[in-house]
Tab-separated table of C-alpha atoms in Angstrom:
chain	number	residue	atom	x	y	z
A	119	UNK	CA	14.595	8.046	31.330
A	120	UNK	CA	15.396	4.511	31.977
A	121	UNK	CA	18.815	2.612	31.537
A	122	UNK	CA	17.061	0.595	29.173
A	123	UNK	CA	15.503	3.749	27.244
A	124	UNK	CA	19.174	4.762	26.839
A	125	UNK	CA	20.409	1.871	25.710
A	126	UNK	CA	17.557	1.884	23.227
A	127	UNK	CA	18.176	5.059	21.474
A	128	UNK	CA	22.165	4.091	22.011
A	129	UNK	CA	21.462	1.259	20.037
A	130	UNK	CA	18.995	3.131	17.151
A	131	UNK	CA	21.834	5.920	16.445
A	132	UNK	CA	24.601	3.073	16.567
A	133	UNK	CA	22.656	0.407	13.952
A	134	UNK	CA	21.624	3.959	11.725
A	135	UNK	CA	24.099	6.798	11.888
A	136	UNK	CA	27.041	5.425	11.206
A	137	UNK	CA	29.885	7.006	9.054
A	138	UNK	CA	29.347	5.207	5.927
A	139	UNK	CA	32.479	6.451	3.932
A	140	UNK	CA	30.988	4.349	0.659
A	141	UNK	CA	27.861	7.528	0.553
A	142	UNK	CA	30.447	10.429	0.941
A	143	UNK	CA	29.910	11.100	-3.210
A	144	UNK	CA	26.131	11.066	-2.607
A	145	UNK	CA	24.640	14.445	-2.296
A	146	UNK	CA	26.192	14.881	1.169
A	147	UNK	CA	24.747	11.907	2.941
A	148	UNK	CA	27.552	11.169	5.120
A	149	UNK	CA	25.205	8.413	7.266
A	150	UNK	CA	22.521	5.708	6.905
A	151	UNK	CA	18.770	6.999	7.248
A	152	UNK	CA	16.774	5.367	8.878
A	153	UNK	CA	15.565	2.383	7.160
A	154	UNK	CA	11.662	2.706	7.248
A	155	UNK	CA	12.075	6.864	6.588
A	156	UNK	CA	14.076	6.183	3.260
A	157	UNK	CA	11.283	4.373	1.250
A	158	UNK	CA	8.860	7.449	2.072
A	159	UNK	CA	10.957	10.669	0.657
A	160	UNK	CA	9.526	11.985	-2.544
A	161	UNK	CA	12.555	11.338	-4.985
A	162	UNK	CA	13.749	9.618	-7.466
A	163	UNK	CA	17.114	9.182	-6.316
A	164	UNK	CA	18.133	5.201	-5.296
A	165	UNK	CA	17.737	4.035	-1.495
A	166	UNK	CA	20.759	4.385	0.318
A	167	UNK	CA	19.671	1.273	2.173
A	168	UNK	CA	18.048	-0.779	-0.416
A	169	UNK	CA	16.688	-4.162	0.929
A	170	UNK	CA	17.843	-7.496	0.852
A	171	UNK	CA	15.586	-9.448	-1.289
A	172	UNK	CA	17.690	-12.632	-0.972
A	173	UNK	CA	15.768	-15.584	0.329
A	174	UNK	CA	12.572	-13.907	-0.660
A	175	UNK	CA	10.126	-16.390	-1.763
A	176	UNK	CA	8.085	-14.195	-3.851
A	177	UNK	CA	10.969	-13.605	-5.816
A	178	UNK	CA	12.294	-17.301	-6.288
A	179	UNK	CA	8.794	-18.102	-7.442
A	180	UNK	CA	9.571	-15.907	-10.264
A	181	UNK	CA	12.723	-17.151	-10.926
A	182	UNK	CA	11.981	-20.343	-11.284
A	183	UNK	CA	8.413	-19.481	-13.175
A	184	UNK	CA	9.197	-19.604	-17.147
A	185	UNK	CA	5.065	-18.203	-17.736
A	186	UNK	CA	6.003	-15.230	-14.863
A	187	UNK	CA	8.885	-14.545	-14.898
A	188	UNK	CA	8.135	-12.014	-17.937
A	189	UNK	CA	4.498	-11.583	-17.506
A	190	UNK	CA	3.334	-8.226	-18.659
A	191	UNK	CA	0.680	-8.762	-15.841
A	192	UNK	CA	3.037	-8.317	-13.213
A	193	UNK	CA	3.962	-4.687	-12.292
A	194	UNK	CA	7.811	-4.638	-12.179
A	195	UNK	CA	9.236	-4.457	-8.959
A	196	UNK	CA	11.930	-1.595	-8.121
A	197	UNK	CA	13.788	-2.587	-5.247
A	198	UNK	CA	15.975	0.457	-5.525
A	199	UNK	CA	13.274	3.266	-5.227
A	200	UNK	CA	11.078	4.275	-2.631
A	201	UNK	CA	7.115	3.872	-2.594
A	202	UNK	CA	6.616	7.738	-4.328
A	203	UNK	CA	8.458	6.686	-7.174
A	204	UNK	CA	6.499	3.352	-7.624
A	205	UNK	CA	3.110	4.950	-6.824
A	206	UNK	CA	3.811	7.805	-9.393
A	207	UNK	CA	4.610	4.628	-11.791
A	208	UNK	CA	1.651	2.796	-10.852
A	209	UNK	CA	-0.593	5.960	-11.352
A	210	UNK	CA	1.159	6.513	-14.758
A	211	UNK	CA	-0.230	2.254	-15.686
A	212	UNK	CA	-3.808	2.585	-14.658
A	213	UNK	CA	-4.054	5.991	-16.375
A	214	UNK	CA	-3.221	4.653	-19.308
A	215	UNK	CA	-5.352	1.324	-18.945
A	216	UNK	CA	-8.130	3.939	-18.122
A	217	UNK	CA	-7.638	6.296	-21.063
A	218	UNK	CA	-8.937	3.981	-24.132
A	219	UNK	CA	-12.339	3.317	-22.355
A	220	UNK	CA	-12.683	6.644	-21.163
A	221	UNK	CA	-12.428	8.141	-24.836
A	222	UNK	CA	-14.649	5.096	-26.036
A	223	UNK	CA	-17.655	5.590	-23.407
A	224	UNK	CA	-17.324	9.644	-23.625
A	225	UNK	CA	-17.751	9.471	-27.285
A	226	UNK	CA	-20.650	7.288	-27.214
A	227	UNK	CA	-22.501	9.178	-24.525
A	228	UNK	CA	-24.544	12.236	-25.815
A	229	UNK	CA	-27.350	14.421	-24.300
A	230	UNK	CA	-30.881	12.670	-24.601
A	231	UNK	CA	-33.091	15.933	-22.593
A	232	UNK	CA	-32.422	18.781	-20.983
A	233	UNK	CA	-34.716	19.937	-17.867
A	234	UNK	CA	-34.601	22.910	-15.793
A	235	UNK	CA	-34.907	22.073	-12.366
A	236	UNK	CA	-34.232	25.272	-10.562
A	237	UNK	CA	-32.494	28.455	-10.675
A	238	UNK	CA	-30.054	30.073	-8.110
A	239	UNK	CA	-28.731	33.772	-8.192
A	240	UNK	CA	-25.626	34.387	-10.148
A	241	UNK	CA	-23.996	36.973	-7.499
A	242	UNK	CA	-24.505	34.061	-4.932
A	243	UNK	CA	-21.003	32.977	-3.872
A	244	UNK	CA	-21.687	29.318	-3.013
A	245	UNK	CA	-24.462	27.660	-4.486
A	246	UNK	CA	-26.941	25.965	-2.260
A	247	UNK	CA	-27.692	22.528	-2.434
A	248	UNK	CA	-31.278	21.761	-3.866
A	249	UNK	CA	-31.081	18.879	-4.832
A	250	UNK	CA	-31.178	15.699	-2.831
A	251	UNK	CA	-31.305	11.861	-2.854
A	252	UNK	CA	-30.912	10.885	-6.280
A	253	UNK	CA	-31.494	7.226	-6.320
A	254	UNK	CA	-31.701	5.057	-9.811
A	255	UNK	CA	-33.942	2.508	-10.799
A	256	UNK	CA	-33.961	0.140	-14.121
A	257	UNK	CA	-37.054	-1.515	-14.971
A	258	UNK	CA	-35.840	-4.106	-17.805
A	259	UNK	CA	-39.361	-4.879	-17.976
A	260	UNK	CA	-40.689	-1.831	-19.557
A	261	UNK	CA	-37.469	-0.798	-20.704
A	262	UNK	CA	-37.793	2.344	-18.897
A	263	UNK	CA	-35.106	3.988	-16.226
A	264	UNK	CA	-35.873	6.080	-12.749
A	265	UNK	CA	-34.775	9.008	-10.911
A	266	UNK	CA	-35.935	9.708	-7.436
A	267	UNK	CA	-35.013	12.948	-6.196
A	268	UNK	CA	-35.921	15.325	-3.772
A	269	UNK	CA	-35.956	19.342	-4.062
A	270	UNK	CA	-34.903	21.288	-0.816
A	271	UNK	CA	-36.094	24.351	0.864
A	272	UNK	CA	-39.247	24.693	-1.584
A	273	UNK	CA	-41.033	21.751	-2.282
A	274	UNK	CA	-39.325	19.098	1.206
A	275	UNK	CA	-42.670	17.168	1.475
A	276	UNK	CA	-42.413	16.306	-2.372
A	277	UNK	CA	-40.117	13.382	-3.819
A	278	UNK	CA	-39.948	13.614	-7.714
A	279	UNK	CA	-40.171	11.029	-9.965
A	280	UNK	CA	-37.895	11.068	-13.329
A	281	UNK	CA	-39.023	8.677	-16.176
A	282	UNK	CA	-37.291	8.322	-19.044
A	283	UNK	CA	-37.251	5.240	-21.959
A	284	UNK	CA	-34.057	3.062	-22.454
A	285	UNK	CA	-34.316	4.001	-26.414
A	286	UNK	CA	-33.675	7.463	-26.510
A	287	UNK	CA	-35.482	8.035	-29.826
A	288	UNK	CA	-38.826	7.247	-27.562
A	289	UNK	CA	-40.289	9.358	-25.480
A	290	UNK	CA	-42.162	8.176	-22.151
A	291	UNK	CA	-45.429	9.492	-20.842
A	292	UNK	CA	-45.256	11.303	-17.472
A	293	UNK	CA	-41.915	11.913	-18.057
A	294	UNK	CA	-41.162	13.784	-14.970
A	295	UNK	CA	-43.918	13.745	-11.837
A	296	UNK	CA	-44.188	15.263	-8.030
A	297	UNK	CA	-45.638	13.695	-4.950
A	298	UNK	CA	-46.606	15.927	-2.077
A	299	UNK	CA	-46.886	13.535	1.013
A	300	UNK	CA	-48.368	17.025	3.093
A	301	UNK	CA	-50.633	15.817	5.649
A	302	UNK	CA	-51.506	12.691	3.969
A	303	UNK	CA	-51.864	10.958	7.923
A	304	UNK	CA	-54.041	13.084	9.115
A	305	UNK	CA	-57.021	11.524	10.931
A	306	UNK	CA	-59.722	13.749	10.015
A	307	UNK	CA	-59.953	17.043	7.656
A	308	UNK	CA	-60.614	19.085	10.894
A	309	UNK	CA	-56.811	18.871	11.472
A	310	UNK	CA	-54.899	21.505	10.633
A	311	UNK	CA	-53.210	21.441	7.315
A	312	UNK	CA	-49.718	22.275	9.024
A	313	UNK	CA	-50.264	19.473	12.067
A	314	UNK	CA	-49.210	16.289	10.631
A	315	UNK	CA	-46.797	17.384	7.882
A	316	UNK	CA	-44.563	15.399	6.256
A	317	UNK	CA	-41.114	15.511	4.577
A	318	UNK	CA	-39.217	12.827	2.612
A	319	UNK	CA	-35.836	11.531	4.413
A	320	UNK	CA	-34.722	8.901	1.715
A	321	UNK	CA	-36.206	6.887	-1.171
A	322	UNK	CA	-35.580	4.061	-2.862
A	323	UNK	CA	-37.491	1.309	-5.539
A	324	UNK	CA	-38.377	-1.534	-3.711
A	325	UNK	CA	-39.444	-3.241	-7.645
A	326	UNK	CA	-40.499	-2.057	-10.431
A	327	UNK	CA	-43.897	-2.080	-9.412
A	328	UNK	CA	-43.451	-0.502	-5.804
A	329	UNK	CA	-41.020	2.907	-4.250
A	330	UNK	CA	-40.705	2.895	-0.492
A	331	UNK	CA	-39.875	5.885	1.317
A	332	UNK	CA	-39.319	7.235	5.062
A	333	UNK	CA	-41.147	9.921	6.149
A	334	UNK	CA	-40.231	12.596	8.849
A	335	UNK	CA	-43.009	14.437	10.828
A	336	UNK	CA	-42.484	18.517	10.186
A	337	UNK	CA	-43.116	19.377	13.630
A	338	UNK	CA	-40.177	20.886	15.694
A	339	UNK	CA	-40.975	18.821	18.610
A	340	UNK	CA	-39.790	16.146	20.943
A	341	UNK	CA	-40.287	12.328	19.110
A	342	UNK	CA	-40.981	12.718	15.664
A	343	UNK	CA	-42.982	10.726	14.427
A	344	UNK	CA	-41.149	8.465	11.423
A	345	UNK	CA	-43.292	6.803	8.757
A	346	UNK	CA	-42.202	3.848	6.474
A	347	UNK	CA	-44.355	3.706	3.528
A	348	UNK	CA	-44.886	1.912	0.212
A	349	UNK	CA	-46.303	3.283	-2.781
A	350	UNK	CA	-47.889	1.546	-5.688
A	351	UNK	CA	-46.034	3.377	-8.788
A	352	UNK	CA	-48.984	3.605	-11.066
């Protein structure tokens, strides 16, 4: 170590462990803590070292504010805790701003169709993930809204189309669809079915009119060959 390393941590234990015979009542803290430490513990309990808020000029803006000074917009400021108790107070404010719409929307949200998309084994211990890429669409248009999904493992060179009317009470023909992409690309129909097979990577409505995807060639080889596409809904 250096002279001025010593001097350093000299000066640290000097400026923050000094007998402080004003805490000896407190719960045994016979010393300052270190200033930064203090606002971090997980108590409720005051600082020892609150800070000095004179001269702050957030503060004399309130002061001299008649409008802000007792704004309920303002979250009140505890200079005597540390940040755990204010976040646990914060958390406590925005779940109850949260709870009113959350019982509103819940209670207006009900169950318009219910379709079985797959079904796994109950013994399994983790269930496996079938089901990728959900992307929405609203068409505002035709009132209708769109799911784009694709099913793993069985069906990866199909994306699935989801169609369902904005006014639940109508139904909407086609409502759910497949398209196999296969070996859409291939050159002639002496190719072999497996050589140019394709699987979706990600989907997404470019309109209403129009779905673009990205296709990945099948083949475990070298360069893939990666297709952008766009497809006419109808």
């Amino acid at each position: 170590m250096t002279q001025k390393d010593i001097t350093f941590v000299a000066d640290f234990l000097t400026e923050h462990f000094n007998e402080a015979p004003e805490l000896y009542n407190r719960k045994g803290k016979y010393f300052n803590v270190e200033r930064v430490g203090q606002y971090l513990k997980d108590e409720d309990d005051d600082l020892v070292s609150p800070p000095n808020t004179e001269g702050n000029q957030w503060f004399n803006f309130l002061k001299d504010s008649t409008h802000l000074k007792e704004s309920p917009l303002l979250f009140p400021y505890y200079p005597e805790k540390s940040l755990h108790f204010v976040k646990r107070q914060m958390e406590g404010v925005i779940d109850q701003c949260l709870q009113k719409p959350a019982d509103v929307i819940g209670k207006s949200v009900h169950q318009a169709v219910c379709m079985s998309l797959y079904k796994v084994s109950q013994s399994e211990d983790s269930t496996p993930q079938l089901f990728k890429l959900p992307f929405l669409w609203n068409d505002r248009t035709s009132n209708l809204h769109y799911v784009l999904f694709t099913m793993l493992e069985n069906s990866i060179s199909k994306i699935h189309i989801l169609r369902r009317h904005t006014d639940t009470s109508r139904s909407a023909s086609n409502g759910i669809l497949a398209v196999e992409f296969g070996n859409f690309l291939n050159n002639s129909i002496n190719e072999s079915s497996d050589s140019r097979c394709y699987s979706c990577l990600d989907a997404h409505f470019y309109d209403d009119e129009t779905v673009t995807v990205v296709l990945k060639e099948s083949v475990q080889q070298e360069g893939k060959e990666r297709v952008l596409a766009q497809l006419p809904l109808s």
